[in-house]
């Protein structure tokens, strides 16, 4: 019999920072041992792609009803390959901390829709809020849980994402401050510990949390068409700060210069085509290694982009004596994640991108 594979579902990561919109900083791979069990039972294949991948089944040998009823969910490991990801990614209210002993978690337990890149997408998170869910603490197969308050005669249960009881125990009649939980033999994934009035959502894994950026858990469901599940991240917007450093040998040539920006495309939401991007100049002069510099900051945040499209928006230095080689405006560089940092001020903490222009 000829083998014929059809797509079951796909995963994709989008990011508005990257040219083309595909997130190249997150790698998606099936996580063992869940994948080993599922692929052997149901004749499955996984084909990776940049920022995602697709699960395929054999239409001749795979029993889809059995697959949908399988107690083992699909689990995918998300690996972040770019140390600057947190810098150029918008994280919403407050900075999303690096995982440490916790990880970012996405699942199809609750789905959302949004228009992205010209078509409707099925999201694994709230629209424009990929970090809305708290980070999940990572627990090994055997761990000790400490109660908020000592318990006596309490029923302890650990349930999986399908609501099935994976483990349970009854504490003794003597007040107990902690309890050993043994989940060896259980698949990796999200679980919930119910202990009287206490609830703990955690991620079960043999790997420590610091080795995992995130996880995607998919419970397959019958559908007439293969689904594509999307994680969508937005580029961070920062205040752009230009340091225009004067030439000491020529005296003050750029004291009366000005920085201007103009939008040519759709990169700045809410701004019509051709509208000027305003900059204001700081009072006084800043000394940089003995050289005078004049500091200009954007009035509004400007998005970071991996590769600004040609002519999408332009920043220039205007005025001064001989601004360019022929007295014309000088084109200024774009902000980079490596030059971006948090800075406190009277209006609170803001993210700034700094560019030093030596003339």
GROMACS .gro file of C-alpha atoms in nm:
model
  359
    1UNK     CA    1   0.000   0.000   0.000
    2UNK     CA    2   0.135   0.343  -0.094
    3UNK     CA    3   0.208   0.575   0.196
    4UNK     CA    4   0.024   0.907   0.168
    5UNK     CA    5   0.072   1.169   0.434
    6UNK     CA    6  -0.172   1.453   0.494
    7UNK     CA    7  -0.134   1.754   0.727
    8UNK     CA    8  -0.302   1.717   1.066
    9UNK     CA    9  -0.218   2.066   1.197
   10UNK     CA   10   0.057   2.326   1.176
   11UNK     CA   11   0.226   2.567   1.415
   12UNK     CA   12   0.365   2.906   1.318
   13UNK     CA   13   0.538   3.191   1.500
   14UNK     CA   14   0.495   3.540   1.357
   15UNK     CA   15   0.683   3.852   1.460
   16UNK     CA   16   0.641   4.203   1.318
   17UNK     CA   17   1.007   4.284   1.390
   18UNK     CA   18   1.132   4.045   1.122
   19UNK     CA   19   1.123   4.115   0.751
   20UNK     CA   20   0.849   3.896   0.606
   21UNK     CA   21   0.679   3.855   0.945
   22UNK     CA   22   0.808   3.505   1.027
   23UNK     CA   23   0.974   3.476   1.368
   24UNK     CA   24   1.320   3.331   1.313
   25UNK     CA   25   1.419   3.359   1.678
   26UNK     CA   26   1.196   3.073   1.803
   27UNK     CA   27   1.258   2.714   1.701
   28UNK     CA   28   0.966   2.467   1.727
   29UNK     CA   29   1.038   2.095   1.773
   30UNK     CA   30   0.836   1.796   1.902
   31UNK     CA   31   0.919   1.718   2.264
   32UNK     CA   32   1.002   1.366   2.376
   33UNK     CA   33   0.867   1.137   2.515
   34UNK     CA   34   0.520   1.258   2.409
   35UNK     CA   35   0.613   1.268   2.042
   36UNK     CA   36   0.776   0.924   2.048
   37UNK     CA   37   0.459   0.768   2.189
   38UNK     CA   38   0.225   0.948   1.948
   39UNK     CA   39   0.434   0.902   1.634
   40UNK     CA   40   0.475   0.528   1.694
   41UNK     CA   41   0.109   0.469   1.779
   42UNK     CA   42  -0.040   0.671   1.495
   43UNK     CA   43   0.217   0.681   1.212
   44UNK     CA   44   0.295   1.052   1.236
   45UNK     CA   45   0.565   1.273   1.088
   46UNK     CA   46   0.680   1.623   1.172
   47UNK     CA   47   0.826   1.856   0.912
   48UNK     CA   48   0.996   2.162   1.064
   49UNK     CA   49   0.981   2.506   0.905
   50UNK     CA   50   1.127   2.843   0.998
   51UNK     CA   51   0.935   2.951   1.305
   52UNK     CA   52   0.705   2.650   1.308
   53UNK     CA   53   0.629   2.313   1.150
   54UNK     CA   54   0.356   2.069   1.044
   55UNK     CA   55   0.239   1.734   1.181
   56UNK     CA   56   0.138   1.479   0.914
   57UNK     CA   57  -0.056   1.152   0.941
   58UNK     CA   58  -0.080   0.854   0.706
   59UNK     CA   59  -0.429   0.864   0.557
   60UNK     CA   60  -0.422   0.485   0.498
   61UNK     CA   61  -0.301   0.362   0.838
   62UNK     CA   62  -0.376   0.634   1.095
   63UNK     CA   63  -0.698   0.591   1.291
   64UNK     CA   64  -0.796   0.954   1.352
   65UNK     CA   65  -1.066   0.865   1.606
   66UNK     CA   66  -0.805   0.680   1.811
   67UNK     CA   67  -0.567   0.974   1.776
   68UNK     CA   68  -0.827   1.223   1.899
   69UNK     CA   69  -0.906   0.997   2.195
   70UNK     CA   70  -0.540   0.945   2.290
   71UNK     CA   71  -0.462   1.066   2.641
   72UNK     CA   72  -0.119   1.192   2.533
   73UNK     CA   73  -0.130   1.552   2.405
   74UNK     CA   74   0.110   1.686   2.144
   75UNK     CA   75   0.392   1.876   2.307
   76UNK     CA   76   0.642   2.103   2.134
   77UNK     CA   77   0.950   2.268   2.279
   78UNK     CA   78   1.007   2.635   2.200
   79UNK     CA   79   1.375   2.727   2.195
   80UNK     CA   80   1.480   3.090   2.175
   81UNK     CA   81   1.790   3.124   1.957
   82UNK     CA   82   1.839   3.501   1.989
   83UNK     CA   83   1.957   3.659   2.313
   84UNK     CA   84   1.809   3.993   2.201
   85UNK     CA   85   1.455   3.854   2.162
   86UNK     CA   86   1.328   4.016   2.483
   87UNK     CA   87   1.474   4.350   2.374
   88UNK     CA   88   1.301   4.388   2.037
   89UNK     CA   89   0.977   4.215   2.142
   90UNK     CA   90   0.683   4.402   2.294
   91UNK     CA   91   0.593   4.237   2.625
   92UNK     CA   92   0.296   4.449   2.733
   93UNK     CA   93   0.254   4.576   3.089
   94UNK     CA   94   0.584   4.521   3.261
   95UNK     CA   95   0.874   4.324   3.120
   96UNK     CA   96   0.817   3.952   3.076
   97UNK     CA   97   1.097   3.796   3.281
   98UNK     CA   98   1.331   3.542   3.135
   99UNK     CA   99   1.198   3.196   3.218
  100UNK     CA  100   1.464   3.072   3.464
  101UNK     CA  101   1.286   2.782   3.637
  102UNK     CA  102   0.963   2.875   3.458
  103UNK     CA  103   0.857   2.877   3.094
  104UNK     CA  104   0.616   3.043   2.854
  105UNK     CA  105   0.319   2.821   2.779
  106UNK     CA  106   0.081   2.817   2.481
  107UNK     CA  107  -0.203   2.575   2.411
  108UNK     CA  108  -0.523   2.525   2.211
  109UNK     CA  109  -0.736   2.490   2.527
  110UNK     CA  110  -0.870   2.836   2.448
  111UNK     CA  111  -0.842   2.981   2.099
  112UNK     CA  112  -0.863   3.336   1.968
  113UNK     CA  113  -0.878   3.489   1.622
  114UNK     CA  114  -0.716   3.799   1.475
  115UNK     CA  115  -0.641   3.952   1.136
  116UNK     CA  116  -0.267   3.927   1.080
  117UNK     CA  117  -0.068   3.978   0.761
  118UNK     CA  118  -0.381   4.005   0.555
  119UNK     CA  119  -0.576   3.702   0.675
  120UNK     CA  120  -0.754   3.558   0.975
  121UNK     CA  121  -0.536   3.353   1.213
  122UNK     CA  122  -0.617   3.114   1.495
  123UNK     CA  123  -0.414   3.227   1.796
  124UNK     CA  124  -0.294   3.028   2.095
  125UNK     CA  125  -0.312   3.343   2.310
  126UNK     CA  126  -0.513   3.660   2.345
  127UNK     CA  127  -0.473   3.897   2.047
  128UNK     CA  128  -0.170   4.125   2.088
  129UNK     CA  129  -0.096   3.962   2.427
  130UNK     CA  130   0.128   3.656   2.383
  131UNK     CA  131   0.264   3.704   2.736
  132UNK     CA  132  -0.071   3.746   2.909
  133UNK     CA  133  -0.048   3.398   3.065
  134UNK     CA  134   0.182   3.378   3.369
  135UNK     CA  135   0.498   3.176   3.333
  136UNK     CA  136   0.452   2.816   3.444
  137UNK     CA  137   0.684   2.681   3.712
  138UNK     CA  138   0.870   2.369   3.598
  139UNK     CA  139   0.862   2.058   3.818
  140UNK     CA  140   1.052   1.730   3.778
  141UNK     CA  141   0.869   1.393   3.787
  142UNK     CA  142   0.944   1.369   4.160
  143UNK     CA  143   0.917   1.681   4.375
  144UNK     CA  144   0.811   1.803   4.716
  145UNK     CA  145   0.523   2.048   4.735
  146UNK     CA  146   0.508   2.276   5.037
  147UNK     CA  147   0.161   2.390   5.140
  148UNK     CA  148   0.081   2.751   5.216
  149UNK     CA  149  -0.060   2.629   5.547
  150UNK     CA  150  -0.019   2.288   5.715
  151UNK     CA  151  -0.289   2.040   5.609
  152UNK     CA  152  -0.462   1.755   5.784
  153UNK     CA  153  -0.658   1.478   5.613
  154UNK     CA  154  -0.667   1.660   5.278
  155UNK     CA  155  -0.722   1.495   4.939
  156UNK     CA  156  -0.443   1.579   4.696
  157UNK     CA  157  -0.499   1.536   4.322
  158UNK     CA  158  -0.294   1.608   4.013
  159UNK     CA  159  -0.497   1.633   3.691
  160UNK     CA  160  -0.376   1.666   3.332
  161UNK     CA  161  -0.497   1.905   3.060
  162UNK     CA  162  -0.786   1.673   2.972
  163UNK     CA  163  -0.906   1.673   3.333
  164UNK     CA  164  -0.795   1.313   3.396
  165UNK     CA  165  -0.656   1.232   3.741
  166UNK     CA  166  -0.288   1.148   3.703
  167UNK     CA  167  -0.207   1.108   4.074
  168UNK     CA  168  -0.379   1.138   4.410
  169UNK     CA  169  -0.307   1.089   4.777
  170UNK     CA  170  -0.462   1.153   5.119
  171UNK     CA  171  -0.262   1.337   5.381
  172UNK     CA  172  -0.252   1.198   5.732
  173UNK     CA  173  -0.454   1.326   6.028
  174UNK     CA  174  -0.140   1.490   6.159
  175UNK     CA  175  -0.075   1.841   6.033
  176UNK     CA  176   0.159   1.819   5.734
  177UNK     CA  177   0.361   2.108   5.588
  178UNK     CA  178   0.480   1.932   5.269
  179UNK     CA  179   0.411   1.625   5.056
  180UNK     CA  180   0.617   1.422   4.812
  181UNK     CA  181   0.457   1.391   4.467
  182UNK     CA  182   0.565   1.112   4.230
  183UNK     CA  183   0.462   1.158   3.866
  184UNK     CA  184   0.709   0.919   3.710
  185UNK     CA  185   0.550   0.757   3.410
  186UNK     CA  186   0.339   1.063   3.330
  187UNK     CA  187   0.396   1.251   3.008
  188UNK     CA  188   0.552   1.594   3.007
  189UNK     CA  189   0.307   1.883   2.992
  190UNK     CA  190   0.083   2.107   3.198
  191UNK     CA  191  -0.079   1.973   3.516
  192UNK     CA  192  -0.277   2.113   3.805
  193UNK     CA  193  -0.231   2.019   4.169
  194UNK     CA  194  -0.547   2.054   4.377
  195UNK     CA  195  -0.482   2.051   4.749
  196UNK     CA  196  -0.788   2.161   4.946
  197UNK     CA  197  -0.809   2.537   4.878
  198UNK     CA  198  -0.466   2.548   4.714
  199UNK     CA  199  -0.416   2.519   4.338
  200UNK     CA  200  -0.083   2.496   4.157
  201UNK     CA  201  -0.051   2.498   3.780
  202UNK     CA  202   0.286   2.364   3.675
  203UNK     CA  203   0.474   2.215   3.383
  204UNK     CA  204   0.606   1.862   3.426
  205UNK     CA  205   0.941   1.805   3.259
  206UNK     CA  206   1.259   1.609   3.306
  207UNK     CA  207   1.453   1.913   3.183
  208UNK     CA  208   1.513   2.206   3.420
  209UNK     CA  209   1.330   2.527   3.341
  210UNK     CA  210   1.645   2.721   3.250
  211UNK     CA  211   1.689   2.493   2.946
  212UNK     CA  212   1.338   2.564   2.813
  213UNK     CA  213   1.210   2.898   2.686
  214UNK     CA  214   0.857   2.779   2.622
  215UNK     CA  215   0.623   2.495   2.534
  216UNK     CA  216   0.321   2.444   2.309
  217UNK     CA  217   0.061   2.182   2.403
  218UNK     CA  218  -0.196   2.076   2.144
  219UNK     CA  219  -0.490   1.844   2.203
  220UNK     CA  220  -0.600   1.737   1.852
  221UNK     CA  221  -0.964   1.776   1.766
  222UNK     CA  222  -1.167   1.664   1.467
  223UNK     CA  223  -1.177   1.932   1.197
  224UNK     CA  224  -1.271   1.926   0.828
  225UNK     CA  225  -0.954   2.118   0.742
  226UNK     CA  226  -0.607   2.105   0.897
  227UNK     CA  227  -0.573   2.384   1.150
  228UNK     CA  228  -0.285   2.629   1.172
  229UNK     CA  229  -0.216   2.751   1.525
  230UNK     CA  230  -0.037   3.083   1.550
  231UNK     CA  231   0.176   3.260   1.808
  232UNK     CA  232   0.215   3.626   1.713
  233UNK     CA  233   0.466   3.865   1.867
  234UNK     CA  234   0.488   4.240   1.816
  235UNK     CA  235   0.798   4.454   1.771
  236UNK     CA  236   0.888   4.681   2.059
  237UNK     CA  237   0.854   5.056   2.020
  238UNK     CA  238   1.119   5.274   2.181
  239UNK     CA  239   1.218   5.637   2.210
  240UNK     CA  240   1.493   5.697   1.957
  241UNK     CA  241   1.779   5.915   2.081
  242UNK     CA  242   2.042   6.057   1.846
  243UNK     CA  243   2.373   6.194   1.972
  244UNK     CA  244   2.508   6.428   1.705
  245UNK     CA  245   2.879   6.453   1.789
  246UNK     CA  246   3.050   6.768   1.658
  247UNK     CA  247   3.392   6.790   1.496
  248UNK     CA  248   3.634   6.944   1.746
  249UNK     CA  249   3.879   7.062   1.478
  250UNK     CA  250   3.611   7.260   1.294
  251UNK     CA  251   3.460   7.438   1.590
  252UNK     CA  252   3.085   7.430   1.645
  253UNK     CA  253   2.929   7.338   1.309
  254UNK     CA  254   2.614   7.154   1.416
  255UNK     CA  255   2.485   7.366   1.703
  256UNK     CA  256   2.185   7.475   1.498
  257UNK     CA  257   2.110   7.141   1.333
  258UNK     CA  258   1.784   6.950   1.358
  259UNK     CA  259   1.678   6.584   1.331
  260UNK     CA  260   1.375   6.501   1.121
  261UNK     CA  261   1.196   6.182   1.037
  262UNK     CA  262   0.929   6.101   0.782
  263UNK     CA  263   0.713   5.799   0.727
  264UNK     CA  264   0.681   5.663   0.375
  265UNK     CA  265   0.482   5.344   0.438
  266UNK     CA  266   0.276   5.162   0.700
  267UNK     CA  267   0.542   5.112   0.966
  268UNK     CA  268   0.405   5.365   1.213
  269UNK     CA  269   0.047   5.274   1.299
  270UNK     CA  270  -0.190   5.565   1.319
  271UNK     CA  271   0.031   5.802   1.117
  272UNK     CA  272  -0.076   5.895   0.766
  273UNK     CA  273   0.171   5.853   0.481
  274UNK     CA  274   0.423   6.134   0.463
  275UNK     CA  275   0.363   6.266   0.815
  276UNK     CA  276   0.668   6.394   0.994
  277UNK     CA  277   0.811   6.208   1.293
  278UNK     CA  278   0.885   6.473   1.552
  279UNK     CA  279   1.211   6.501   1.748
  280UNK     CA  280   1.292   6.746   2.024
  281UNK     CA  281   1.635   6.862   2.125
  282UNK     CA  282   1.765   6.842   2.478
  283UNK     CA  283   1.879   7.167   2.632
  284UNK     CA  284   2.251   7.218   2.666
  285UNK     CA  285   2.545   7.021   2.533
  286UNK     CA  286   2.652   6.668   2.628
  287UNK     CA  287   3.023   6.589   2.644
  288UNK     CA  288   3.134   6.256   2.494
  289UNK     CA  289   3.506   6.188   2.537
  290UNK     CA  290   3.584   6.554   2.514
  291UNK     CA  291   3.362   6.618   2.212
  292UNK     CA  292   3.046   6.826   2.211
  293UNK     CA  293   2.726   6.642   2.120
  294UNK     CA  294   2.371   6.758   2.067
  295UNK     CA  295   2.100   6.514   2.175
  296UNK     CA  296   1.768   6.465   1.994
  297UNK     CA  297   1.486   6.237   2.112
  298UNK     CA  298   1.174   6.126   1.927
  299UNK     CA  299   0.851   6.267   2.066
  300UNK     CA  300   0.673   5.934   2.016
  301UNK     CA  301   0.799   5.575   2.030
  302UNK     CA  302   0.925   5.431   1.701
  303UNK     CA  303   0.914   5.056   1.625
  304UNK     CA  304   1.230   4.850   1.596
  305UNK     CA  305   1.271   4.664   1.267
  306UNK     CA  306   1.517   4.396   1.164
  307UNK     CA  307   1.551   4.540   0.814
  308UNK     CA  308   1.370   4.870   0.752
  309UNK     CA  309   1.209   4.851   0.409
  310UNK     CA  310   1.368   5.077   0.152
  311UNK     CA  311   1.207   5.419   0.178
  312UNK     CA  312   0.966   5.303   0.451
  313UNK     CA  313   1.076   5.583   0.679
  314UNK     CA  314   1.378   5.810   0.674
  315UNK     CA  315   1.567   6.003   0.940
  316UNK     CA  316   1.793   6.292   0.844
  317UNK     CA  317   2.012   6.558   0.999
  318UNK     CA  318   1.912   6.903   0.872
  319UNK     CA  319   2.080   7.242   0.901
  320UNK     CA  320   2.415   7.330   1.042
  321UNK     CA  321   2.715   7.441   0.836
  322UNK     CA  322   2.768   7.190   0.559
  323UNK     CA  323   2.543   6.914   0.689
  324UNK     CA  324   2.651   6.676   0.416
  325UNK     CA  325   2.927   6.666   0.161
  326UNK     CA  326   2.737   6.921  -0.051
  327UNK     CA  327   2.546   7.094   0.224
  328UNK     CA  328   2.254   6.856   0.188
  329UNK     CA  329   2.072   6.664   0.461
  330UNK     CA  330   2.263   6.368   0.602
  331UNK     CA  331   2.081   6.035   0.636
  332UNK     CA  332   2.090   5.895   0.990
  333UNK     CA  333   2.117   5.528   1.098
  334UNK     CA  334   1.831   5.318   1.232
  335UNK     CA  335   1.807   5.190   1.587
  336UNK     CA  336   1.936   4.841   1.668
  337UNK     CA  337   1.836   4.610   1.958
  338UNK     CA  338   2.198   4.608   2.078
  339UNK     CA  339   2.178   4.982   2.147
  340UNK     CA  340   1.846   4.966   2.333
  341UNK     CA  341   1.809   4.987   2.710
  342UNK     CA  342   1.570   5.073   2.991
  343UNK     CA  343   1.610   5.408   3.155
  344UNK     CA  344   1.429   5.568   3.447
  345UNK     CA  345   1.295   5.920   3.432
  346UNK     CA  346   1.034   6.156   3.578
  347UNK     CA  347   0.765   5.982   3.371
  348UNK     CA  348   0.871   5.634   3.479
  349UNK     CA  349   1.087   5.372   3.314
  350UNK     CA  350   1.103   5.380   2.935
  351UNK     CA  351   1.296   5.197   2.666
  352UNK     CA  352   1.545   5.406   2.470
  353UNK     CA  353   1.743   5.328   2.155
  354UNK     CA  354   2.062   5.528   2.123
  355UNK     CA  355   2.254   5.613   1.805
  356UNK     CA  356   2.587   5.799   1.806
  357UNK     CA  357   2.655   5.999   1.491
  358UNK     CA  358   3.015   6.120   1.461
  359UNK     CA  359   3.059   6.397   1.205
   0.00000   0.00000   0.00000
